[in-house]
mmCIF file of C-alpha atoms in Angstrom:
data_model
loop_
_atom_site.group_PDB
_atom_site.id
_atom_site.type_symbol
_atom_site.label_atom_id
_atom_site.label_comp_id
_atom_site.label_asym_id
_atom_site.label_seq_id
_atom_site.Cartn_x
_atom_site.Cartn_y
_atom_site.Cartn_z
ATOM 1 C CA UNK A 432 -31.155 -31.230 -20.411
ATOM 2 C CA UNK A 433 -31.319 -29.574 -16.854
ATOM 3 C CA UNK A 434 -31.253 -25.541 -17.349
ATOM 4 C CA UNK A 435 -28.357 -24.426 -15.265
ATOM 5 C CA UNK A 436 -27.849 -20.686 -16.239
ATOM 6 C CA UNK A 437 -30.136 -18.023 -17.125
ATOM 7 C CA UNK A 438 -28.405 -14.995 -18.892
ATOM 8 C CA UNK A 439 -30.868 -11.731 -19.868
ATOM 9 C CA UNK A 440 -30.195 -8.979 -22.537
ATOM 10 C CA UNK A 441 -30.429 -5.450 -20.941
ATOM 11 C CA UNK A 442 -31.689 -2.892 -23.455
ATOM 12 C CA UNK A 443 -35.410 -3.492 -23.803
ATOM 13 C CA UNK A 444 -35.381 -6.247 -21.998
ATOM 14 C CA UNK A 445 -34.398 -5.278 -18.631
ATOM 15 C CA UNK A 446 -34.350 -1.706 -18.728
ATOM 16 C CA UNK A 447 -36.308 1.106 -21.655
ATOM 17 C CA UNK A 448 -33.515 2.107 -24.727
ATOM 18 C CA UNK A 449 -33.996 5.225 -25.696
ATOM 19 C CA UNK A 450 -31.666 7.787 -28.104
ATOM 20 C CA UNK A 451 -29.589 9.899 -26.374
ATOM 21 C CA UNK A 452 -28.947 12.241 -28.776
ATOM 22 C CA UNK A 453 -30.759 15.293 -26.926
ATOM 23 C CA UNK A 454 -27.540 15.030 -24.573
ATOM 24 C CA UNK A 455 -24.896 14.683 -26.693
ATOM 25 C CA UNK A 456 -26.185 16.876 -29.721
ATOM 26 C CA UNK A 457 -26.000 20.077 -27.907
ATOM 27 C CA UNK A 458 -22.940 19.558 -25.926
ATOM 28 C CA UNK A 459 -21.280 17.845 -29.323
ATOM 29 C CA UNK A 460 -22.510 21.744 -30.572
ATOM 30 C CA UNK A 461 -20.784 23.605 -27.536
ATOM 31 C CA UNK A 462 -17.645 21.561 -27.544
ATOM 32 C CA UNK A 463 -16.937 22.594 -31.250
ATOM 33 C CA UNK A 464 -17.933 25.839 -30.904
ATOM 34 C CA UNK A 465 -14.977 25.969 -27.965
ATOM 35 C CA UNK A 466 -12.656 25.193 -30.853
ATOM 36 C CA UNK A 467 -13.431 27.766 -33.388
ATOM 37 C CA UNK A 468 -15.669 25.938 -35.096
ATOM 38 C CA UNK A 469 -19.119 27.730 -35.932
ATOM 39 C CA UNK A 470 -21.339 25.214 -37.512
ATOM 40 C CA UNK A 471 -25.102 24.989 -38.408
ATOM 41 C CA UNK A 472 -27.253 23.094 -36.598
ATOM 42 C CA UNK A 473 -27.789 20.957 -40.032
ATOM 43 C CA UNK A 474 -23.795 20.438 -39.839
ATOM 44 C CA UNK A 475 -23.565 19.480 -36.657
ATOM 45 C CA UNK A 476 -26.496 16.788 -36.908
ATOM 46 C CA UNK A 477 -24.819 15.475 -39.990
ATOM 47 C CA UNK A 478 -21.437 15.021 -38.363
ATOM 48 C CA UNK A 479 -23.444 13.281 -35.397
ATOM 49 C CA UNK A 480 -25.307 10.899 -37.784
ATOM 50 C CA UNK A 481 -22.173 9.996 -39.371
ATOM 51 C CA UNK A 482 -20.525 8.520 -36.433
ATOM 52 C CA UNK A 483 -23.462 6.129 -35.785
ATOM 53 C CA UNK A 484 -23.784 5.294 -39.993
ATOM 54 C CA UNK A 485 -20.039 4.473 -39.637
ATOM 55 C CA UNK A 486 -21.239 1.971 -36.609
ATOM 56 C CA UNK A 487 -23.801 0.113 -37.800
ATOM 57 C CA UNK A 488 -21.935 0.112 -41.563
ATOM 58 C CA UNK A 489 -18.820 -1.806 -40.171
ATOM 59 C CA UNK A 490 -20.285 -4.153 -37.121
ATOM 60 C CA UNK A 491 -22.053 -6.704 -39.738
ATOM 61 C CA UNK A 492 -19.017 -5.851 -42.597
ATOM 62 C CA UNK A 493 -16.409 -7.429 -40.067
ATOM 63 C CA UNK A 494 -18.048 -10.190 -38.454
ATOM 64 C CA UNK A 495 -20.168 -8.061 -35.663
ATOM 65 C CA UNK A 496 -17.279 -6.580 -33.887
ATOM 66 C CA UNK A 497 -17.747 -3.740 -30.947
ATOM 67 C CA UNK A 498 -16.795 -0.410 -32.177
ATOM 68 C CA UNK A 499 -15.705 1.792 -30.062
ATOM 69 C CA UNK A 500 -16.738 5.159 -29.408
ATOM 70 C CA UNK A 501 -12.995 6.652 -30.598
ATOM 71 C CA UNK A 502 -13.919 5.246 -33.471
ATOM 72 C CA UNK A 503 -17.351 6.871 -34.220
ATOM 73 C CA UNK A 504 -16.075 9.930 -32.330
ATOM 74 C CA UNK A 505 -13.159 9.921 -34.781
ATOM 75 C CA UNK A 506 -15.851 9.596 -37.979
ATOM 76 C CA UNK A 507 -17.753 12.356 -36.047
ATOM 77 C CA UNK A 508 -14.110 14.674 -36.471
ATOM 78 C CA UNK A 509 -13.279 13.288 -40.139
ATOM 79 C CA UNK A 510 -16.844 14.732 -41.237
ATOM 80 C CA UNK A 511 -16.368 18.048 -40.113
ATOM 81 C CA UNK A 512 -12.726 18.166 -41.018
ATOM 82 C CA UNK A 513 -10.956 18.678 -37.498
ATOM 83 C CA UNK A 514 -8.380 16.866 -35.537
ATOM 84 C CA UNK A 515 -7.335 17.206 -31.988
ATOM 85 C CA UNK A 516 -6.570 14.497 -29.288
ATOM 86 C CA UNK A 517 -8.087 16.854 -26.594
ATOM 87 C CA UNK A 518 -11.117 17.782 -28.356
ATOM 88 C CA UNK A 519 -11.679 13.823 -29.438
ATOM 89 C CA UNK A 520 -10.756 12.831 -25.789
ATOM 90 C CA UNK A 521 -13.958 15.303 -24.044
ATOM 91 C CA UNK A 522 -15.996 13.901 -26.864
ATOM 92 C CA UNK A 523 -15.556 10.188 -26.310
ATOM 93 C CA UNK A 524 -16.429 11.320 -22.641
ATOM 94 C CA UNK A 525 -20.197 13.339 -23.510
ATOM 95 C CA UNK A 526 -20.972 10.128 -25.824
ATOM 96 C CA UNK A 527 -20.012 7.724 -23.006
ATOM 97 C CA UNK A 528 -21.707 9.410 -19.866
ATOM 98 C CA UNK A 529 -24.328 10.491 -21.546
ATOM 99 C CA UNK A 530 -26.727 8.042 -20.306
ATOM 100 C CA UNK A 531 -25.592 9.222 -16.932
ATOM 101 C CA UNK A 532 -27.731 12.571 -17.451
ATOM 102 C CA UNK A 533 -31.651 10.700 -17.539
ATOM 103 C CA UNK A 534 -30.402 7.177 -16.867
ATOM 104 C CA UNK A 535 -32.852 4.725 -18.403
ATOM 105 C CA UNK A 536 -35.602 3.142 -16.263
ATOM 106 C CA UNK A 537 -36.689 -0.296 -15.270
ATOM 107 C CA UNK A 538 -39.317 -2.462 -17.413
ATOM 108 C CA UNK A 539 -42.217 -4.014 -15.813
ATOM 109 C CA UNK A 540 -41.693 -7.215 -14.242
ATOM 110 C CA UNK A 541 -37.967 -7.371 -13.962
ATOM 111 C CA UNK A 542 -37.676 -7.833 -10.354
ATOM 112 C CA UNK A 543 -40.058 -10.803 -10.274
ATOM 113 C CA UNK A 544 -37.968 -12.238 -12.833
ATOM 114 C CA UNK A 545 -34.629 -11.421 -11.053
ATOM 115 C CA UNK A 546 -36.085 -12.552 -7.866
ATOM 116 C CA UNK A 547 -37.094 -16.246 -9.352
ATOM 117 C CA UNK A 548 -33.920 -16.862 -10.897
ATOM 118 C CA UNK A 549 -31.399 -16.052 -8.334
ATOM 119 C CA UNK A 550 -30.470 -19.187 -6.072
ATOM 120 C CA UNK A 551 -32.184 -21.419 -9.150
ATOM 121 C CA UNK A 552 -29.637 -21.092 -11.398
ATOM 122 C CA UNK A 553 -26.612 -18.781 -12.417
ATOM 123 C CA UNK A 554 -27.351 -15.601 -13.815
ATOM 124 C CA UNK A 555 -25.529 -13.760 -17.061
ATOM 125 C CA UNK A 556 -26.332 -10.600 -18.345
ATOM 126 C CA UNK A 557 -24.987 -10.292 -22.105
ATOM 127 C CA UNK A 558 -25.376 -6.628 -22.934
ATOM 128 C CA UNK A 559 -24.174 -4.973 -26.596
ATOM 129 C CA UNK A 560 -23.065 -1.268 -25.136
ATOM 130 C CA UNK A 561 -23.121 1.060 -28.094
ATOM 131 C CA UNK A 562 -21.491 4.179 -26.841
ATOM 132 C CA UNK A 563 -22.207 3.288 -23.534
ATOM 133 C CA UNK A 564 -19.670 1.153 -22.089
ATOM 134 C CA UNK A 565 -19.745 -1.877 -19.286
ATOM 135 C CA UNK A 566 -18.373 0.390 -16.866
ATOM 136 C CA UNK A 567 -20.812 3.059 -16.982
ATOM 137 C CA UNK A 568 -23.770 0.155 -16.995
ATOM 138 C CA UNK A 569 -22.419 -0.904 -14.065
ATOM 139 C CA UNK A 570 -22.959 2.347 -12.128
ATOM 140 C CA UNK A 571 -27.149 1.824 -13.658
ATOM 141 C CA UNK A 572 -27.099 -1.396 -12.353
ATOM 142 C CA UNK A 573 -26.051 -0.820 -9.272
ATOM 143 C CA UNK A 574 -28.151 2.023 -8.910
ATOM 144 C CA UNK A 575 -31.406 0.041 -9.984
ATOM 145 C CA UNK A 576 -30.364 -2.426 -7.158
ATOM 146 C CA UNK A 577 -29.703 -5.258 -9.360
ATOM 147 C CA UNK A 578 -26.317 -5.386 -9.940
ATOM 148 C CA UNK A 579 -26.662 -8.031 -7.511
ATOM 149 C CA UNK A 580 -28.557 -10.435 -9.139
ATOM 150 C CA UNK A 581 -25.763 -11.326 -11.827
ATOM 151 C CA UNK A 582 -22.573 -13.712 -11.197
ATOM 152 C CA UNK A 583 -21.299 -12.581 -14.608
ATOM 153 C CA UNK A 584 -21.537 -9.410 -16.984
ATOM 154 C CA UNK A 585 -20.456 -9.813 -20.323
ATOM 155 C CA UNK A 586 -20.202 -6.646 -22.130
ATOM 156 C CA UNK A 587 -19.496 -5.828 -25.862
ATOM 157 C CA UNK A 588 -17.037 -3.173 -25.501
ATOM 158 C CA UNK A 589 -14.949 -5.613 -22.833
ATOM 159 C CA UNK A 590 -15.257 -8.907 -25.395
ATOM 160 C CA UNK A 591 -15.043 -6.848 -28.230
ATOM 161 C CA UNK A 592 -17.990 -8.328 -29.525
ATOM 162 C CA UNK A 593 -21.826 -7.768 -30.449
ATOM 163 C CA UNK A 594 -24.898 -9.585 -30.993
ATOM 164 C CA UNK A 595 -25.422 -11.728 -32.856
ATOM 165 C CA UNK A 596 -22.023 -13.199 -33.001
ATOM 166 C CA UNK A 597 -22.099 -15.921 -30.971
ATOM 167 C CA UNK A 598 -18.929 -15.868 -29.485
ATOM 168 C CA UNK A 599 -20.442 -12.946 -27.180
ATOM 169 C CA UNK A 600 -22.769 -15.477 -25.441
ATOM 170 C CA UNK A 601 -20.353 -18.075 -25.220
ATOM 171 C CA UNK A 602 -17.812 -15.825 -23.546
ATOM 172 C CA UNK A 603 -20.819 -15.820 -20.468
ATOM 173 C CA UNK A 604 -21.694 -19.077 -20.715
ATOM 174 C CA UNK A 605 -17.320 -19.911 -20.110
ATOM 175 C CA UNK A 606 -17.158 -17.382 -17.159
ATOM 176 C CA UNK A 607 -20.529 -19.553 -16.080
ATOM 177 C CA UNK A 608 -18.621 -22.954 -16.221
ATOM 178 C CA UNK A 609 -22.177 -23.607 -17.984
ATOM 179 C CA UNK A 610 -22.698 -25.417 -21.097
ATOM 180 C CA UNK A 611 -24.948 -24.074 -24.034
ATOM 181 C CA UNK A 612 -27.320 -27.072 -24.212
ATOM 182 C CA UNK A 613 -27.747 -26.092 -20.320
ATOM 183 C CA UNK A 614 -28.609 -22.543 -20.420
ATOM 184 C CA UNK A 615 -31.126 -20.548 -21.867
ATOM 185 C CA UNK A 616 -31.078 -16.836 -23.166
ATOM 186 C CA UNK A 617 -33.798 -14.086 -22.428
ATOM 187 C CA UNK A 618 -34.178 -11.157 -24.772
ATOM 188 C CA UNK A 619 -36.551 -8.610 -26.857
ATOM 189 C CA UNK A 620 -34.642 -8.953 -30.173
ATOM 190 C CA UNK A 621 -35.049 -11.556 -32.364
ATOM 191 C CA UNK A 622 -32.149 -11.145 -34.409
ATOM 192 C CA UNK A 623 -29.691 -10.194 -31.882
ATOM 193 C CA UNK A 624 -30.758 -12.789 -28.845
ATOM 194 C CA UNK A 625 -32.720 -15.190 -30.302
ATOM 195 C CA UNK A 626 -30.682 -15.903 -33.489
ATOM 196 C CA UNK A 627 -27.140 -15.333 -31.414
ATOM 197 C CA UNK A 628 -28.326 -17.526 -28.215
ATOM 198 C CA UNK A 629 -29.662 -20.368 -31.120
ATOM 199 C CA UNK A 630 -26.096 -20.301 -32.653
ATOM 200 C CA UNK A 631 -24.619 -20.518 -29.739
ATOM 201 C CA UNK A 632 -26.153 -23.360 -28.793
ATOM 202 C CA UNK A 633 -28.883 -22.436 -26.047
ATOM 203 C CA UNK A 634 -32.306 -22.192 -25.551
ATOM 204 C CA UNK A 635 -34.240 -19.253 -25.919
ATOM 205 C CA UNK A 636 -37.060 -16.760 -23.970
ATOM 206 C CA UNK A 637 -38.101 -14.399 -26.764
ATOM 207 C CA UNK A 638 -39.956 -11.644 -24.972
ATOM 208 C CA UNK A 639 -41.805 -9.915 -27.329
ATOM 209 C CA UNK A 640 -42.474 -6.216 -27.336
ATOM 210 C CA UNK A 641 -43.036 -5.389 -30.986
ATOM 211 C CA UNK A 642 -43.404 -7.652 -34.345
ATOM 212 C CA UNK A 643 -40.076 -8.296 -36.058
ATOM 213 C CA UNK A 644 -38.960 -10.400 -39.051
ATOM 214 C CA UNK A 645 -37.866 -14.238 -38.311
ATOM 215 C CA UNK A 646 -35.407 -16.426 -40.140
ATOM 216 C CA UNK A 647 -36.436 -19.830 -41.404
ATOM 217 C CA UNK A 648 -34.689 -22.328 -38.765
ATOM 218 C CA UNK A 649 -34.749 -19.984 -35.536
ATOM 219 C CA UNK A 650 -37.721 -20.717 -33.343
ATOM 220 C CA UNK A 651 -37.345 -19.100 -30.060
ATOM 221 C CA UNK A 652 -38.599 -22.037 -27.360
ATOM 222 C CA UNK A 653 -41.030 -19.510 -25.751
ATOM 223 C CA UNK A 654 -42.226 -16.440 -27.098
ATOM 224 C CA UNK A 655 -44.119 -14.162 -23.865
ATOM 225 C CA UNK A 656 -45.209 -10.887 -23.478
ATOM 226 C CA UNK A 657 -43.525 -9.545 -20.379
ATOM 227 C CA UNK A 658 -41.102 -10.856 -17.796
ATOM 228 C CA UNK A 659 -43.738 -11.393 -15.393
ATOM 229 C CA UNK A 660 -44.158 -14.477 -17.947
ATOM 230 C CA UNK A 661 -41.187 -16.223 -17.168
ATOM 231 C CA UNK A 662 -40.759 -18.113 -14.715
ATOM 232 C CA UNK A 663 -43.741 -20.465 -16.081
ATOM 233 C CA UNK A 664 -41.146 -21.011 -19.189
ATOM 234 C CA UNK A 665 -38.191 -21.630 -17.284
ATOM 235 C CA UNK A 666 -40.314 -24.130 -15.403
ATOM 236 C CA UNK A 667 -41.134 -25.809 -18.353
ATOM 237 C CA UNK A 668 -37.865 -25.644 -20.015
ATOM 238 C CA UNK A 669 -36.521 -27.549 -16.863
#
């Protein structure tokens, strides 16, 4: 089969993750302490934590849905015992824009990679957001000066969705008018690309930063080392 589309993950892929919790923490802190509230440090790291425990609890209970950052805002609230609409409303904004504040920088290699794909085939980025959603992604994308590059954007907080459910990289592939069998999916996490892509149907362009436990019956179709790599497998994939 002729490859078509090429879709890319963004968080260690394209661009460095990295915890944002230096950001939030302190302003999660300030905001609290605005309502009354005068907790430890220990308190307030506890009631952080438990937002994110609640997150990655639920998304593989209930089929790898996108929770939303109410939601682990809202855990955030139950754990310290408050409730207010304003006060979960400003905290729903820190989490979100967050990123905003030291935005995350580019890996090696992904212009090269951008630059061979576009005009060869259509390009997909499949992204899971956490707390920080497709809109504010958009502004990093744009300011990296490769928003460009992609025809579509599938985001986890806009399909409701994460990795590795396949119906996230499906819902690309149907905004590509591309077929599975004709596509192929480029990403850092075996579990989440490499095992989601697979069930979906596509190829696969494991680019591998660090070593990470495999499932029987999941072979990536080319494992590299950086994205300067790839346009040799593409190439060969056809």
């Amino acid at each position: 089969m002729t490859i078509e589309a090429v879709t890319f993950d963004l968080w260690d892929t394209l661009v460095y993750n990295r915890n944002y919790g230096e950001y939030r923490l302190p302003e999660l802190k300030r905001i609290l302490q605005t309502c009354g509230l005068e907790l430890s440090d220990d308190e307030v790291n506890e009631a952080y934590m438990s937002g994110f425990r609640h997150s990655s609890r639920v998304i593989p209970a209930e089929g790898y849905r996108h929770v939303e950052t109410s939601e682990i805002v809202d855990k955030v609230l139950e754990t310290i015992g408050y409730s207010s609409a304003e006060t979960r409303d400003l905290l729903v904004k820190v989490y979100e824009e967050a990123i905003l504040s030291d935005p995350p920088k580019l890996k090696q290699g992904v212009f090269e990679a951008l630059d061979y794909v576009q005009g060869r085939y259509k390009v997909g980025l499949i992204s899971v957001t956490g707390v920080s959603p497709g809109r504010i992604v958009r502004e990093i994308l744009r300011d990296h000066g490769i928003l460009h590059y992609f025809d579509v954007l599938t985001f986890s907080d806009e399909v409701k969705l994460v990795k590795p459910n396949p119906r996230l990289f499906t819902a690309c592939l149907t905004e590509l008018n591309i077929r599975p069998e004709n596509s192929v999916h480029v990403g850092d996490s075996y579990k989440s690309d490499v095992i989601g892509a697979i069930d979906a149907g596509m190829k696969t362009v494991w680019v591998k930063t660090r070593e990470q436990e495999q499932k029987p019956g999941y072979v990536a179709d080319f494992i590299l080392d950086s994205l300067f790599e790839l346009p040799d497998a593409l190439r060969a994939l056809g």
